[in-house]
Coordinates of C-alpha atoms and ligand atoms in Angstrom, one line a residue:
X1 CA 86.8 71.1 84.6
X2 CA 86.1 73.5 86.6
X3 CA 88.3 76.1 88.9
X4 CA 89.0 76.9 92.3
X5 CA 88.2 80.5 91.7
X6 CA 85.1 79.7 88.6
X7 CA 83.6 78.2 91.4
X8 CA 83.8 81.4 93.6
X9 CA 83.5 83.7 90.8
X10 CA 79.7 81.6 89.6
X11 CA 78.5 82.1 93.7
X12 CA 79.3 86.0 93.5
X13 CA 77.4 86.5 90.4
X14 CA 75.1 84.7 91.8
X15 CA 74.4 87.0 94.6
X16 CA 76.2 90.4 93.1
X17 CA 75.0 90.2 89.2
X18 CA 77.2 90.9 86.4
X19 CA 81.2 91.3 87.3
X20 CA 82.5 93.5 84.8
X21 CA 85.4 92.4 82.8
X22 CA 88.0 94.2 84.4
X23 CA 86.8 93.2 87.6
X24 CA 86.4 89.6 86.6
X25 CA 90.6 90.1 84.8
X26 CA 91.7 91.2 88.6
X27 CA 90.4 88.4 90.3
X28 CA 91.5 85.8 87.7
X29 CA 94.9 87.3 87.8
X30 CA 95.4 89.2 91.1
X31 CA 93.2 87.1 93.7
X32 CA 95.9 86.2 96.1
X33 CA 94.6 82.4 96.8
X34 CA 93.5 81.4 93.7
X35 CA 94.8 83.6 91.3
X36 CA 97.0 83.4 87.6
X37 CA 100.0 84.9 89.3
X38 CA 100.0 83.5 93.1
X39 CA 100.2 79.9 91.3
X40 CA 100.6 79.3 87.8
X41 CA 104.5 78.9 86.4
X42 CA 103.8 82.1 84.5
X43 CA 106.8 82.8 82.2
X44 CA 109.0 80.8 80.4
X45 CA 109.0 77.1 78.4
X46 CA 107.0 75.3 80.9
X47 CA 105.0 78.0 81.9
X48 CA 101.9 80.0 79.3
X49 CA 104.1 82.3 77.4
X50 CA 107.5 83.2 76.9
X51 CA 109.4 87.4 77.4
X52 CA 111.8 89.1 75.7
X53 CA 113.9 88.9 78.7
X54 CA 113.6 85.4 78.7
X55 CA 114.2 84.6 74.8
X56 CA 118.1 86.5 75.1
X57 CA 119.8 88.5 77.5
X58 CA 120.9 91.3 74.5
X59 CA 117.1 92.6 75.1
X60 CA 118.3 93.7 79.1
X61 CA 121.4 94.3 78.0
X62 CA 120.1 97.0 75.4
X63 CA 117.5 98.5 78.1
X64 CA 120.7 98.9 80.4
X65 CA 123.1 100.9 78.0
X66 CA 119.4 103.1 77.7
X67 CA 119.6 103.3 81.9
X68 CA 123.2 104.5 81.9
X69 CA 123.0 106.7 79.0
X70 CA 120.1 108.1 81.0
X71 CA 121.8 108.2 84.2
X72 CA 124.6 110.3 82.7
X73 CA 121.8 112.3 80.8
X74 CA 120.9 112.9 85.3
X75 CA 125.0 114.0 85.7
X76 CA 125.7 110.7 86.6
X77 CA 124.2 111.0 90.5
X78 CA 126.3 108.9 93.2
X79 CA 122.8 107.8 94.6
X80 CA 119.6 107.2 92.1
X81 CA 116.6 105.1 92.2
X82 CA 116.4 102.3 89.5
X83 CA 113.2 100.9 89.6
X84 CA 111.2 97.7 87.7
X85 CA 107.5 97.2 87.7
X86 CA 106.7 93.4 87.5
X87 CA 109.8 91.8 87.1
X88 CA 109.0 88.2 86.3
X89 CA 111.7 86.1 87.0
X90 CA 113.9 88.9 87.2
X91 CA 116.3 87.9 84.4
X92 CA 115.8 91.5 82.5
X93 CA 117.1 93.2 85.6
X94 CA 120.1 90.1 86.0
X95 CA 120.8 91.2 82.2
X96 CA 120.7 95.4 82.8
X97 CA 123.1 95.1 85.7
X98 CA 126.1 93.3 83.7
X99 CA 126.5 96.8 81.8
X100 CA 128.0 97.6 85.4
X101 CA 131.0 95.6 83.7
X102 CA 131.7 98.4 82.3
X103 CA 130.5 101.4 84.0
X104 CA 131.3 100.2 87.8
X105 CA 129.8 103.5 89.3
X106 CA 126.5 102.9 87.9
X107 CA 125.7 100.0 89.7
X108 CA 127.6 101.5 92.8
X109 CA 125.1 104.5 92.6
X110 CA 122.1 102.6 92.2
X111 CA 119.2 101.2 94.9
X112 CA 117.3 98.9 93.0
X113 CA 113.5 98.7 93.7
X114 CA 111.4 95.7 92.8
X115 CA 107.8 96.5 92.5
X116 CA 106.2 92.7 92.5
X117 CA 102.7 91.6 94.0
X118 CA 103.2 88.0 93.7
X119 CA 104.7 86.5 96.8
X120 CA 105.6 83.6 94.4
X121 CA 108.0 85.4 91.7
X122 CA 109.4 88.1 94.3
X123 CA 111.7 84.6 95.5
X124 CA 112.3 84.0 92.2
X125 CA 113.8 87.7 91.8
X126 CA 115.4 87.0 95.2
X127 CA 117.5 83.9 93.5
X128 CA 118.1 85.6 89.9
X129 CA 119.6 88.8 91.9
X130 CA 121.4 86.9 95.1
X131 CA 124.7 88.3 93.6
X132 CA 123.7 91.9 93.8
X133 CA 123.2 94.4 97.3
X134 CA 121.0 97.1 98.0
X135 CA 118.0 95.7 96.2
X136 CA 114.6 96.4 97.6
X137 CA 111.2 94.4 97.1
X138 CA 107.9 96.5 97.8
X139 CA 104.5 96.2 96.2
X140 CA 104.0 99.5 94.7
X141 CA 106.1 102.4 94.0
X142 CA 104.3 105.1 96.3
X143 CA 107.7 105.0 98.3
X144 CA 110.9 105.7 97.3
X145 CA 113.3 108.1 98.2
X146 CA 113.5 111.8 97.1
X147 CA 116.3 111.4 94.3
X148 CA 117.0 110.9 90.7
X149 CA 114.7 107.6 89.0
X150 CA 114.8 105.6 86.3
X151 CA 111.7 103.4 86.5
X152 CA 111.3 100.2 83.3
X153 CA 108.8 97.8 82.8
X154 CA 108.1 95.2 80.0
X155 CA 104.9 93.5 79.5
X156 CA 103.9 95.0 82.8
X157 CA 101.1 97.2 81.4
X158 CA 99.5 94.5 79.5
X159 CA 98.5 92.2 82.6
X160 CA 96.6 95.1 84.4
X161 CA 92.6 95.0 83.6
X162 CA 90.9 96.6 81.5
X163 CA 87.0 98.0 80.9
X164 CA 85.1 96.9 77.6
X165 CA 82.6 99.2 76.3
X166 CA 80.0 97.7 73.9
X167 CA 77.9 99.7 71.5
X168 CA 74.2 98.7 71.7
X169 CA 72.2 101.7 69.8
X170 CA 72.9 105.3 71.4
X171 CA 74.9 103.7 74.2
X172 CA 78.4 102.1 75.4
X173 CA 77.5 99.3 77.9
X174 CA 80.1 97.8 80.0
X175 CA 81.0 94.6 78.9
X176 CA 80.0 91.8 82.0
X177 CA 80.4 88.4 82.5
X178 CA 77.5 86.3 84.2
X179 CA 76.1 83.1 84.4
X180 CA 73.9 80.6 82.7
X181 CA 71.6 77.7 83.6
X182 CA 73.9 75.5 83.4
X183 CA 76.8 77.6 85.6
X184 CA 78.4 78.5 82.7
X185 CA 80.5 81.6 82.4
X186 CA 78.6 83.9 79.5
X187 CA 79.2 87.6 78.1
X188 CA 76.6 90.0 79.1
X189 CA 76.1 93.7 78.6
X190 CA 76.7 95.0 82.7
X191 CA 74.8 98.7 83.7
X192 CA 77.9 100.8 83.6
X193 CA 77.5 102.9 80.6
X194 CA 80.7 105.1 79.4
X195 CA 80.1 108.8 79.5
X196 CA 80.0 110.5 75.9
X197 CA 83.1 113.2 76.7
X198 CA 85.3 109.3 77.0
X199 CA 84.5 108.2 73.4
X200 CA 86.8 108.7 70.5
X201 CA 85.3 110.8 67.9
X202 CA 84.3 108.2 65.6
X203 CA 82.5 106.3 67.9
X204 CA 79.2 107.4 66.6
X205 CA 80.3 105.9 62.9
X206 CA 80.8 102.4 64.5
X207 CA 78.6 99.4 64.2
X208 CA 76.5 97.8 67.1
X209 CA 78.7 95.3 68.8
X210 CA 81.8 97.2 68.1
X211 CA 84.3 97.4 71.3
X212 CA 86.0 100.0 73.1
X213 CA 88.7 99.5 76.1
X214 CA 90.0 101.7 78.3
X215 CA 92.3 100.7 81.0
X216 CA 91.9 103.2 83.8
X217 CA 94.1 101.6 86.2
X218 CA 96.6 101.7 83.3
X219 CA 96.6 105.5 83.3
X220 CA 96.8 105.3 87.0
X221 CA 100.4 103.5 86.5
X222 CA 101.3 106.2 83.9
X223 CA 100.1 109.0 86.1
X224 CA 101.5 107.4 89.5
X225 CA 105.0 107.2 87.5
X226 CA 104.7 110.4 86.6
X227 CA 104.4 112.2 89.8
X228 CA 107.3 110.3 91.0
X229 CA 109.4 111.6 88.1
X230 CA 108.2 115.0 88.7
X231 CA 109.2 115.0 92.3
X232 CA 112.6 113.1 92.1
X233 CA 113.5 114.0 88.0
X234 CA 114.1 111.2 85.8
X235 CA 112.8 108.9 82.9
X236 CA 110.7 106.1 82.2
X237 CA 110.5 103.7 79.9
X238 CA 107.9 101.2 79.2
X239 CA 107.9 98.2 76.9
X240 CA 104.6 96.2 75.8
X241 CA 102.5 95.0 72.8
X242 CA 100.1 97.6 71.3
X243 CA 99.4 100.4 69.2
X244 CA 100.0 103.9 69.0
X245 CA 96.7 105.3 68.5
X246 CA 93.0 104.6 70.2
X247 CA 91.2 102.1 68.0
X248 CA 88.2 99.8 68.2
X249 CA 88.1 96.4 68.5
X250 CA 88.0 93.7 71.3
X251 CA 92.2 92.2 71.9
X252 CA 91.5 90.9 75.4
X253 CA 93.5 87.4 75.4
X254 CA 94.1 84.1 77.3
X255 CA 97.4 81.9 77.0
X256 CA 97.6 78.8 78.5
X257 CA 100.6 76.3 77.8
X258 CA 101.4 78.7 74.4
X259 CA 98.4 78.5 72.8
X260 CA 95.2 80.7 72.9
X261 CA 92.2 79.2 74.9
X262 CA 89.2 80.8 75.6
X263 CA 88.8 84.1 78.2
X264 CA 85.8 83.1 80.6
X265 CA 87.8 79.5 80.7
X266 CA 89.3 78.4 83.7
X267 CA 89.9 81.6 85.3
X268 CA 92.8 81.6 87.0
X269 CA 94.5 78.8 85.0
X270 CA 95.3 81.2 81.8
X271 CA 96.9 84.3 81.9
X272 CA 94.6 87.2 80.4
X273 CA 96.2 90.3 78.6
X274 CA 95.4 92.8 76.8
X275 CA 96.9 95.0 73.8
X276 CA 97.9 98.8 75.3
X277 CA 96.7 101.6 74.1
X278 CA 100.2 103.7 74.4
X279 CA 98.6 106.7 72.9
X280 CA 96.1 107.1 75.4
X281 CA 98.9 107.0 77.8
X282 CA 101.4 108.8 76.2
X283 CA 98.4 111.9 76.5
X284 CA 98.2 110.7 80.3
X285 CA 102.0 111.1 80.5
X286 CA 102.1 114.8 78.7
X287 CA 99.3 115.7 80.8
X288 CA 101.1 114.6 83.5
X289 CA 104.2 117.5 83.0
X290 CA 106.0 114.6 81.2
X291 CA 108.1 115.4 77.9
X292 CA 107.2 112.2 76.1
X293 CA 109.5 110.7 72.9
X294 CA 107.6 109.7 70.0
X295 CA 106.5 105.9 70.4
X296 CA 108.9 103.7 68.5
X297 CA 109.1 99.8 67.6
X298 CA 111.0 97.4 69.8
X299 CA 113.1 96.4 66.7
X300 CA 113.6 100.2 66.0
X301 CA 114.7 100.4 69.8
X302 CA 116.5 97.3 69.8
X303 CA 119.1 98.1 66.6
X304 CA 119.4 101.7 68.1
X305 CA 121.2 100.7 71.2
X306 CA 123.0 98.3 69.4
X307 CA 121.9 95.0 69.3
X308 CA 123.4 93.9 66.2
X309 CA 127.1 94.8 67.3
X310 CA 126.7 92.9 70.9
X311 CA 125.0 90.1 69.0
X312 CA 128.5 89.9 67.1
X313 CA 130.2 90.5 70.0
X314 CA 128.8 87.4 71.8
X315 CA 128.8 85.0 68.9
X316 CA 132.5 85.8 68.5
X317 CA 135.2 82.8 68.7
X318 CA 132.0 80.7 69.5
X319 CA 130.5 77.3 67.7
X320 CA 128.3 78.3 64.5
X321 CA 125.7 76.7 66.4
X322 CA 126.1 79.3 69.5
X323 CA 125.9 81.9 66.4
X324 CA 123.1 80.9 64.3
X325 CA 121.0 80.0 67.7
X326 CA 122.4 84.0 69.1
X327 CA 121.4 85.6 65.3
X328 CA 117.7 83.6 65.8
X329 CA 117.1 85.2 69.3
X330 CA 117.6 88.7 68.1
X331 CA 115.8 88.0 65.2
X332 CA 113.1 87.4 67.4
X333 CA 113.1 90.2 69.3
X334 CA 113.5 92.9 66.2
X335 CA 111.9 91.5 63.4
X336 CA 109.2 93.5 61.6
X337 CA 107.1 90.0 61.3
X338 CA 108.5 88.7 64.8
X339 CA 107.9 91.1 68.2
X340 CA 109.8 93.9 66.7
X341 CA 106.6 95.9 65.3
X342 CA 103.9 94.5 67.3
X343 CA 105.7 95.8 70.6
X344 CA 106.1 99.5 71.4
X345 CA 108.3 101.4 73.5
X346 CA 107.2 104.7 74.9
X347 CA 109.8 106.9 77.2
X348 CA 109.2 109.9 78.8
X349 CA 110.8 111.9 81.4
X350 CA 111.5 115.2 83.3
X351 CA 112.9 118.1 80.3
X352 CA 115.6 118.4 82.7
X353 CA 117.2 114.8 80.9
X354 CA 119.6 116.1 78.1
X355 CA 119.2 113.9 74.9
Ligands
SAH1 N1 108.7 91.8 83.1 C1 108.7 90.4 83.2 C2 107.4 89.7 83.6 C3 106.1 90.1 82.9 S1 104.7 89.3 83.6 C4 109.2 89.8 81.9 O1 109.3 90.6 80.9 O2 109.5 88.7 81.8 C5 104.0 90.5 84.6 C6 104.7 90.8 85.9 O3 103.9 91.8 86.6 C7 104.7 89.6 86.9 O4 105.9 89.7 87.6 C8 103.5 89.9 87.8 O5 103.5 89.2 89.0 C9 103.6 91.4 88.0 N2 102.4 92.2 88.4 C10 101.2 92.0 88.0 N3 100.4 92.9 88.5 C11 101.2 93.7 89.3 C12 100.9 94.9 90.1 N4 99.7 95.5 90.2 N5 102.0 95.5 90.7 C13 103.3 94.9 90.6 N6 103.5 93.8 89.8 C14 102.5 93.2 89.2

């Protein structure tokens, strides 16, 4: 079957050439007509995959005790920007703002910004968050007012494109989709070629065919969070699956209904990620004037803001089904073999924040 968008996508190669990967990503995910996020039911049971936010509310919970302890690490300000990049359905946010239970002032002090392209989920957020004032919606965060921020995001990073480099003898060619007789969607080596000062040092030991990705729009996140930080003071904290050091190897992915189908596929239909590459932006971030924390685990995160103890504190007086079904959700979240080693958490901030 073939796609709304395949059918565009096979007339501009058609005309243009090769459309690089990350080119070919943004327009499956980003196209505002036909694509993954103006129309498919993106997160949850019935939709391609499933969040951390949306398997328990302890993993918001745990990301608001780290806004508040970061808010008083700011002196506690009575006004203070608290930001999320892609919010999904907006449950993570619902979840952070019941810590105002029991620190009132936080919420009181806070103007909540919802950085959101899709038309589609930003009335989702609107329902999830209709109990809550002073909440913003806006499309990037180039704008906010000049005063203390705490910016989060989880699998945010992941959706944005990203460039495949290909080794074929002395070069790095840009990975490219195009077209065969048949209007198929094939791999093809495209004419950007990656300049030698961007390779890793052991590029020149790796076999032909070996991959490369680099996600400059990515480090354009990092760098434009950065600059906001530097000019208002504050932290960020980003949460995502990847590694912690530049590797090889080609983890560009597409889910559809749970399971793993194929990338060039019905574009549009499948979400496509890919793994981050935290240590490439954790330099971004230091370069950037940002003192950076050493990238942990999401289970190492998780039990150090104490998830195990609210996990108690919510299974008590309750059925041992409510309990055992509570204890399976965290283990989700914090298992080595579950999420908790495969996702990363990387915070960084102005010195100014006292730890
Ligand atoms: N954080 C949520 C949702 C993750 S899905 C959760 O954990 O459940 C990715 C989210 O990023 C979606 O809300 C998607 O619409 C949004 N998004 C994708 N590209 C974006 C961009 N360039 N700017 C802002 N939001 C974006």
């Amino acid at each position: 079957m073939t796609t709304p968008l395949q059918d565009r996508i096979i007339r501009h190669i058609k005309t243009s050439g090769p459309l690089p990967l990350a080119e070919y990503m943004h327009w499956c995910m980003a196209d505002p007509k036909d694509g993954y996020y103006a129309n498919q039911e993106a997160i949850g049971s019935k939709g391609d995959f499933i969040t951390a936010p949306e398997i328990s509310q302890l993993f918001g919970e745990m990301i608001g005790i780290w806004a508040v302890e970061k808010w008083q690490a700011l002196g506690s300000p009575k006004s203070f920007n608290l930001v999320e990049l892609g919010p999904g359905k907006g449950t993570l946010m619902q979840d952070l703002l019941r810590i105002s239970d029991a620190v009132p002032d936080f919420l009181q002090s806070a103007h909540i910004y919802m950085i959101e392209t899709s038309e589609r989920l930003v009335e989702i957020q609107k329902q999830t968050l209709s109990a809550y004032q002073n909440i913003s919606w806006q499309k990037s965060i180039k704008e906010l007012p000049v005063q203390p921020t705490l910016i989060i995001a989880n699998e945010f990073l992941d959706v944005l494109p990203v460039r495949q480099y290909v080794k074929a003898g002395a070069e790095w060619r840009e990975h490219a989709v195009a077209v065969d007789s048949e209007d198929n969607l094939v791999w093809t080596l495209g004419t950007g070629i990656l300049e030698k000062e961007s390779l890793p040092e052991q590029s020149d030991e790796e076999p032909n065919g070996a991959i490369l990705e680099i996600s400059t729009i990515r480090e354009a996140f990092i760098a434009n969070t950065a600059e906001q930080l530097n000019k208002n003071s504050g932290s960020a904290l980003f949460i995502d699956y990847g590694h912690t050091q530049t590797g090889f190897g080609d983890t560009v992915q597409a889910l559809r209904a749970h399971e793993y189908a194929s990338v060039l596929e019905s574009p549009g239909f499948a979400d496509l990620t890919s793994h981050v590459d935290f240590g490439a932006l954790a330099k971004i971030a230091e370069t950037s004037g940002m003192k950076v924390s050493p990238i942990i685990t999401q289970g190492e995160f998780l039990l150090e803001k104490g998830m195990l103890e609210r996990a108690g504190q919510l299974g008590r007086n309750q059925s041992s089904e409510v309990q055992e079904s509570i204890t399976r959700q965290a283990e989700r979240l914090a298992l080595p073999e579950e999420m908790g080693n495969l996702f990363k958490v990387l915070e960084f901030g102005t010195s100014e924040n006292k730890d």
